[in-house]
Short mmCIF file of N, CA and C in Angstrom, two decimals:
data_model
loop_
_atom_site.label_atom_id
_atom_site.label_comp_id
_atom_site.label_asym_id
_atom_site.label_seq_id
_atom_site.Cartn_x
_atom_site.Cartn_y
_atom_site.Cartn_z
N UNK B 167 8.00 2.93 10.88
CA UNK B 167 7.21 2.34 9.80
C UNK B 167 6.44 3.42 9.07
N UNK B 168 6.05 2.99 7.69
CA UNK B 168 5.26 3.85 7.09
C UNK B 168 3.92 4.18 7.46
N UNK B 169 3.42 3.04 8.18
CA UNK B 169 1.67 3.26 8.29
C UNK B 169 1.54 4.45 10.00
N UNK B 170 2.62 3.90 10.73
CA UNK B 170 3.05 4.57 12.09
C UNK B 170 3.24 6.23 11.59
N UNK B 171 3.90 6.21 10.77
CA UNK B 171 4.64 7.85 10.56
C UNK B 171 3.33 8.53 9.47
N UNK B 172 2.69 8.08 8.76
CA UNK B 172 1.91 8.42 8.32
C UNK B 172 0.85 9.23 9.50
N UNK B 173 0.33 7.95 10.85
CA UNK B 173 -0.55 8.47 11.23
C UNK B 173 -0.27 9.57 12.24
N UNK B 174 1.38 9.25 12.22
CA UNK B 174 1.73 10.27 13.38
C UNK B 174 1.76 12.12 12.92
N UNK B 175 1.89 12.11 11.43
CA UNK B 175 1.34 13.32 11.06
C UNK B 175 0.08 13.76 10.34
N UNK B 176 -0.52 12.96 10.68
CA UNK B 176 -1.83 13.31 9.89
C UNK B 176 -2.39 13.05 8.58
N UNK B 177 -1.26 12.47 8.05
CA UNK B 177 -1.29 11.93 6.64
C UNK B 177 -2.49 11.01 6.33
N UNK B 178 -3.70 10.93 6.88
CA UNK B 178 -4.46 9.77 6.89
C UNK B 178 -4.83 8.95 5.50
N UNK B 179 -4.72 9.42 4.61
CA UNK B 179 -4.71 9.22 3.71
C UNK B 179 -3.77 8.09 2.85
N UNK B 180 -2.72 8.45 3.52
CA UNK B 180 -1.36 7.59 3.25
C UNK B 180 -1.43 6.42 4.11
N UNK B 181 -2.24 5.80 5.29
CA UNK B 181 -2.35 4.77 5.78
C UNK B 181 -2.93 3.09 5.22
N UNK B 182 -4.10 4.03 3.94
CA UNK B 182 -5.11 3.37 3.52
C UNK B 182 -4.03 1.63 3.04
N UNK B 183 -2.85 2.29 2.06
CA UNK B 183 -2.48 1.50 1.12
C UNK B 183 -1.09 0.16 2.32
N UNK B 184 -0.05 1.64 2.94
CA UNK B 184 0.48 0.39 4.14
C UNK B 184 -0.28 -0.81 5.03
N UNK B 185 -0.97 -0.39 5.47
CA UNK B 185 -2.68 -1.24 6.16
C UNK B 185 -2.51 -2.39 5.50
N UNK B 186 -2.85 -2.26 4.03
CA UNK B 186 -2.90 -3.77 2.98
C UNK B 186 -1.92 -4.04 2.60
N UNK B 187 -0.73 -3.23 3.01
CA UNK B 187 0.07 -3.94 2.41
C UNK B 187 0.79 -5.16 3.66
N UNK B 188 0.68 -4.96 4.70
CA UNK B 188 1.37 -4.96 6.13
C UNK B 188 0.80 -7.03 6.14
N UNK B 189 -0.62 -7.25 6.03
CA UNK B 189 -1.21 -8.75 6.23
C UNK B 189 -0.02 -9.25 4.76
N UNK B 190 0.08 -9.32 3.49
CA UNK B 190 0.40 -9.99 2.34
C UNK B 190 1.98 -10.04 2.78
N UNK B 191 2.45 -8.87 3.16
CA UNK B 191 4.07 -8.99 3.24
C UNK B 191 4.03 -9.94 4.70
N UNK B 192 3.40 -9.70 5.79
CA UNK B 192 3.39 -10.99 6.56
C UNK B 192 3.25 -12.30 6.78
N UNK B 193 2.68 -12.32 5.64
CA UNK B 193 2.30 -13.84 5.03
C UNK B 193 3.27 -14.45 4.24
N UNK B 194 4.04 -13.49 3.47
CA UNK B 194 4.90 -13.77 2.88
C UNK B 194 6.12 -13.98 3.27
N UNK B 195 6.30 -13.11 4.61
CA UNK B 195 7.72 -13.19 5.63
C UNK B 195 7.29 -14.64 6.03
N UNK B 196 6.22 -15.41 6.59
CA UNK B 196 6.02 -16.53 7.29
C UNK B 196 5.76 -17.68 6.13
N UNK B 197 5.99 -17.50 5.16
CA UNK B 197 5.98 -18.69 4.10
C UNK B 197 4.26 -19.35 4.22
N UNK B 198 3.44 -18.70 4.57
CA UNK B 198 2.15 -19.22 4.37
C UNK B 198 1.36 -18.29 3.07
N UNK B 199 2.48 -17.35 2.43
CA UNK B 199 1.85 -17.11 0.92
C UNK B 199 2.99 -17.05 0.17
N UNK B 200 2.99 -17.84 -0.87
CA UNK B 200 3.94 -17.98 -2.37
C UNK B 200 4.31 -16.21 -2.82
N UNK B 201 5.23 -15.90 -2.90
CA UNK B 201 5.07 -14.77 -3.66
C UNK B 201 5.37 -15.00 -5.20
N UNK B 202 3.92 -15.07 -5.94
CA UNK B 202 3.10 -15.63 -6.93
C UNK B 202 3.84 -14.23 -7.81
N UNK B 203 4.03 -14.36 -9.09
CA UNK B 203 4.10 -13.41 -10.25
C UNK B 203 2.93 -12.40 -9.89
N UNK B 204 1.95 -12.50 -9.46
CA UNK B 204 0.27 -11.70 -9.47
C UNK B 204 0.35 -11.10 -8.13
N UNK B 205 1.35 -11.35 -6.92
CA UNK B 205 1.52 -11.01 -6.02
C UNK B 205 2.52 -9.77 -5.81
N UNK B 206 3.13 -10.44 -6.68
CA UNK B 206 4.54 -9.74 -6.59
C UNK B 206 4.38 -8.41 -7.43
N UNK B 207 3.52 -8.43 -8.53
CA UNK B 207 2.72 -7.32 -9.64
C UNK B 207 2.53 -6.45 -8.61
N UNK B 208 1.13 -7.13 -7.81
CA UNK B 208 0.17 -6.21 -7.24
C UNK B 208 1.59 -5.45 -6.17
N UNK B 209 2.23 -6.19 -5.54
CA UNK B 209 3.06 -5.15 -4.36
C UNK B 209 3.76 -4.09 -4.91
N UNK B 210 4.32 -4.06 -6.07
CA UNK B 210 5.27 -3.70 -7.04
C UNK B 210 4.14 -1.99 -7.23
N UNK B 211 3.21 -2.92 -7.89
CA UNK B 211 2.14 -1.53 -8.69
C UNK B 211 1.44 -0.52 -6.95
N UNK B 212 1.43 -1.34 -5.86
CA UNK B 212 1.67 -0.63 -4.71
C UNK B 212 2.05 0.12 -4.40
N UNK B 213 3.41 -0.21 -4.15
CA UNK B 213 4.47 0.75 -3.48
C UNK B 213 4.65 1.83 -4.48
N UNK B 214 4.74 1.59 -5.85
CA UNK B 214 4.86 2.84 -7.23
C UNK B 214 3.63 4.03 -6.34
N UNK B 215 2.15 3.23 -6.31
CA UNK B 215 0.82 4.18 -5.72
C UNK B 215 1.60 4.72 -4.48
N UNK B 216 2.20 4.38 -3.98
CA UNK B 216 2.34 4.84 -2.29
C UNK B 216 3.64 5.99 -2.52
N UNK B 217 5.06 5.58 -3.49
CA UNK B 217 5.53 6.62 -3.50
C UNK B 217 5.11 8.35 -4.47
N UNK B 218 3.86 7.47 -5.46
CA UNK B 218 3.04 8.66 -5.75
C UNK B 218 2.46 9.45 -4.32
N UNK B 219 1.82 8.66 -4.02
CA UNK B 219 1.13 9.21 -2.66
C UNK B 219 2.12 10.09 -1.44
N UNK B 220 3.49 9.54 -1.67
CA UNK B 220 4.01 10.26 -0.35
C UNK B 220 4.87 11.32 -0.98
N UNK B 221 4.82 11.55 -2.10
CA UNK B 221 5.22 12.92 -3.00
C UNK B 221 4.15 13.71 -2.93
N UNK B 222 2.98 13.33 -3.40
CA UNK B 222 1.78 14.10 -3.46
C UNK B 222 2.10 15.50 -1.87
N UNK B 223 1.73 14.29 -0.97
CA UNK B 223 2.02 14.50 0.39
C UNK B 223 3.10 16.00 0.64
N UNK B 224 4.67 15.03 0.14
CA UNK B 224 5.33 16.19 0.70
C UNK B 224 5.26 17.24 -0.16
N UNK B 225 4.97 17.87 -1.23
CA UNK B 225 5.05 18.71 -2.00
C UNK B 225 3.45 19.31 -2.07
N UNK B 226 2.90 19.39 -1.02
CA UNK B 226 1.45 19.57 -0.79
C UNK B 226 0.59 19.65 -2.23
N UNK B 227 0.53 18.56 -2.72
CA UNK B 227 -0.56 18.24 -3.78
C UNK B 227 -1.50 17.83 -3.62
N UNK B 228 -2.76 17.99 -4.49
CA UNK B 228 -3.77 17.30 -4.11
C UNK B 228 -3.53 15.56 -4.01
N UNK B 229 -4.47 14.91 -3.85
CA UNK B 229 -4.67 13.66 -3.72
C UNK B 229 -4.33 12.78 -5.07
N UNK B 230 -3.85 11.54 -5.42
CA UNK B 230 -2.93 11.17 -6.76
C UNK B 230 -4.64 10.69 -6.71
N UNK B 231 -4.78 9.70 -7.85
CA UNK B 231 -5.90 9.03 -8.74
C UNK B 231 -6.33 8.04 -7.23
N UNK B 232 -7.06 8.12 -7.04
CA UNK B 232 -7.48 7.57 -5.91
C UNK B 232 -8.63 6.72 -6.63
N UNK B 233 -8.85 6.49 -7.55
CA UNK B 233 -9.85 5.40 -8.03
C UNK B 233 -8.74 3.97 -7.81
N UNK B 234 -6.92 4.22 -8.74
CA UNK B 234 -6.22 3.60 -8.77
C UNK B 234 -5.96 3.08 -7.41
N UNK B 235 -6.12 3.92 -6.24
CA UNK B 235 -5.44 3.92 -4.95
C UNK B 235 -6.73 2.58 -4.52
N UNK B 236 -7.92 2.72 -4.60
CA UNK B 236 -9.04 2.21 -4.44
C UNK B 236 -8.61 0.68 -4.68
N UNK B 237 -8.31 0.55 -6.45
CA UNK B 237 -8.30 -1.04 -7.01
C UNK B 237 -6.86 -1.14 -6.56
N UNK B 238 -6.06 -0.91 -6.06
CA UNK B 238 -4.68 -1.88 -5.45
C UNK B 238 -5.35 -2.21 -4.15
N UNK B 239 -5.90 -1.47 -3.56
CA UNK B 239 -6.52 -1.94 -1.52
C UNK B 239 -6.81 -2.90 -2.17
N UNK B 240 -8.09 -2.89 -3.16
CA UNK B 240 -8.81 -4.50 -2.97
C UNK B 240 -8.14 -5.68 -3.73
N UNK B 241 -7.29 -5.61 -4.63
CA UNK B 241 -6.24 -6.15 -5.35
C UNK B 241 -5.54 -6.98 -3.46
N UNK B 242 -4.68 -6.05 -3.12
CA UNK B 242 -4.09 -6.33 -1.45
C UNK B 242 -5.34 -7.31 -1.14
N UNK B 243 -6.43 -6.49 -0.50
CA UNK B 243 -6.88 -7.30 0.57
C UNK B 243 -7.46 -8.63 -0.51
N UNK B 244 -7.82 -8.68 -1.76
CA UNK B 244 -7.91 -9.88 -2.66
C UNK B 244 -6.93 -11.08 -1.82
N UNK B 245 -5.75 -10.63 -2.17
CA UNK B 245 -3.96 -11.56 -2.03
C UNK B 245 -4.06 -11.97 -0.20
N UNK B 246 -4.79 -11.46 0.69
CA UNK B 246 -4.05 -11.46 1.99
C UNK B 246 -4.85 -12.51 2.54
N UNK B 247 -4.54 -13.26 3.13
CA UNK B 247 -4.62 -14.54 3.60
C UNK B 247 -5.66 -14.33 4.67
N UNK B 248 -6.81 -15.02 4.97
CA UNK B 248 -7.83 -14.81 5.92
C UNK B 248 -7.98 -14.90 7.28
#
């Protein structure tokens, strides 16, 4: 998994966004969340942040827009079922 291999090298950084994403896609595997147009946005505009993030990563760059990285977590944890 991504959030596993992340922490297994140190990537801590790269955990923040799998974390939120891991409750919404579970909810969604178990049919106790619609995957809503606003759902489906937010995972979409996600994973785009995360494969920024895991380029950043391998090509040792600094850190991508992490304000952006910021409003998808709470966007996620917004969507994830309580």
């Amino acid at each position: 998994s991504i959030k596993g291999g992340t922490g297994s090298f140190r990537l801590n950084e790269l955990v923040s966004v799998p974390r939120e994403l891991q409750p919404v896609l579970d909810a969604m595997r178990s049919r106790t969340m619609s995957a809503s147009p606003r759902a489906v946005s937010v995972l979409l505009d996600a994973l785009d942040q995360l494969r920024l993030m895991v380029a950043a990563a391998k090509n040792g760059d600094g850190p991508v827009d992490e304000a952006r990285t910021r409003s998808l977590i709470e966007a996620l944890t917004a969507l994830a079922p309580a």
